[in-house]
Amino acid sequence: MLEKFLRRGRSNPGTDRDHQPNPGAATGGAQHRDRIDVIRHRSRSAIATASNHGRQFVDNVREQVRRLTPVAADHGRRLLNTATATRRSQALVAVAAVLMLAAGGALTAQASVFDRSPATSEASELPESDGADDPLAEREQDTERGDRGDRSGSESGRDREDSGEARGAAPDESPSPEPEPEPEPEPEPTESESEPEPEPEPSETTEEQPDWVHPMPDGRTTSCFGQRWGTLHAGVDLAYPNGGPIHAAGAGTVTHAGWVFGGYGISVVIDHQDGHFTHYAHASETRVSVGDTVEPGEVIALEGSTGDSTGPHLHFEVHQGMWNQVEPTQWMSNRGVNIDGC
């Protein structure tokens, strides 16, 4: 029986349902694949959209932080200055109070010293004595009375004699005052005797200030003008420890000061009145304001790492017309200033 069944199966293979083709199954598989492709496409679009929104959100947050950082720093400095002034005023009030107390104590002590009369104290120290009980004291008093009488009599006699002589003598005429001799005029000094005029003191020689100077003489060049990371690096980077002084390259007027150009951070722009501008970026703070006139070498800012920066440095640009940047090292070299490293 088993052999017959196997023979039937071999002779009629098309009768087995498992081996028959199923066109409906192929159609359903294609539909499932289409749905999966649609889902994948939508997922990719949603992920890309979410990434774009995330980047925009992060950029907005960064911009807000950049704008609020200087404001917070200003408020902090104002609060610190207010607290310092309050402490100083409290200290001054305390010192004034101590001085007033000391002065009051000194006045009180001086008044108490003046109240003690020396005559009163000496009188109080002398012992009281009764002259009636001492015979020697009575004799001394009698002797003093006699001496006083003799002296008064002799003085009165002398006064009478003087008055008689004054009445008997004729009054003398007062002598007339002799005329005082007129002072002779002093001879005027001749030209040869006149005092020599003082020679003018030699004026101190001052060194002339150059028209153009290095913006950071002690800085080290870390990046030059040109293509960098697929974009134009439009200036030269000079590295120095944070807070180093940034000098004006030449004389001019400040047109921008502060966080005004986004990724440049805190910047200063100087108009040199000849069509050229110099731009100093990524500073930690400014030392000038818009409208100030600066001289070559004047400190205009302190080095920092604000904006799109990876470390403390000065990003120095030269503009031939604002935002038309030119190669800064060659431009400065033409004016006698050498920036090494490029």
Steps between C-alpha positions, in 0.01 A plus 500: 500500500774735584676431176175565302449833680853608426459402138183709469678796648783469255273451204266798592722773653262776388223381730689606817364838619825594666677504166234693310580869422295765689471826305313675785793447735739671256268799467467535880881492543544781249242710684677444828829606349344819364356582841838443664666730246242774567551465875877519457470811283271670751728406788800646321309823426383526860854441631645763264229750602561433870875542449447834326269618778752385758783687332289815473404471867864454607606797284225716653605397851864579423406842360289580806786396730743716302269800527423450869858433613618866469178622665547259791864602530402870511236434769753301699757778483238759603393287797863449603571875473186578703599251771854637511376861527259398781779332694723802454232739622434278805871493579524880467200547731657269759835684484322838532309375805821378665671834431202693644506287817875553537463877450218516756709314758795734446280811544350359821844429643626848410195667662556307821864616509399867451241478787778422746630850596862504624430779751214303653708186519795682660269672748342171591841342552624774741409440864287762677674685787368748758728805547361579843648188647856562365698797662775480237244552225370815677852647521564436131173670409586810709842523337346480153249777585784733612700436186198572288443835681863609448490410136174686442633818674822510302312442174255783576792742574667413175176564315476850656859589404446387147184706466675817639787466259254457220316824599821711546671401178408683179353292227749419225404564145468189294780484242395537141551185294794514262415443133594155383746493208353393171633163382724522198368313196685181432677489164328287243698193396660526160459238232830343595397477869148365432431140594552250219188343357454133596581259224204293380503145632542236232168331426480128558496301179201269474486198277253528216204263521478281189185519292446120505582242769458126562153428652648235736884516502541203736242281324589181309354447152288185493295541178541715187272653237361246249285190457448298817257211551335574167433870570698825483684590820495876442764605754803399704478339847743609774503287817587633845391421860146606577460870589801627302480859369381564142643817343358722225706442185460865394320824578128524427146504634318207664192400296406173678568378855344198671330176395368627166597238238375164635778244465771766528414543868599827667658716228640848435505660153708813426451727197841638394342773282673377182249239386653226719364344818671270753293237685605347837283196596446239780595747779400447863409868553535838328679807632348751251154608385344592167613848393828498696815623325799269551873533439745235372585255779210600727345205689150453358405153635621193690557162335244227554314208339148632436295398198599206276840446659692198631739692728627846598631688195462819295340469154636803309348608167560787256205620288537708184150630535300326773478120452738499203782322685857508366812307606596679828869407538600637159286812558674563833843423349439774241464738795818390677351243742614137478263223619707180503366153426321550166 
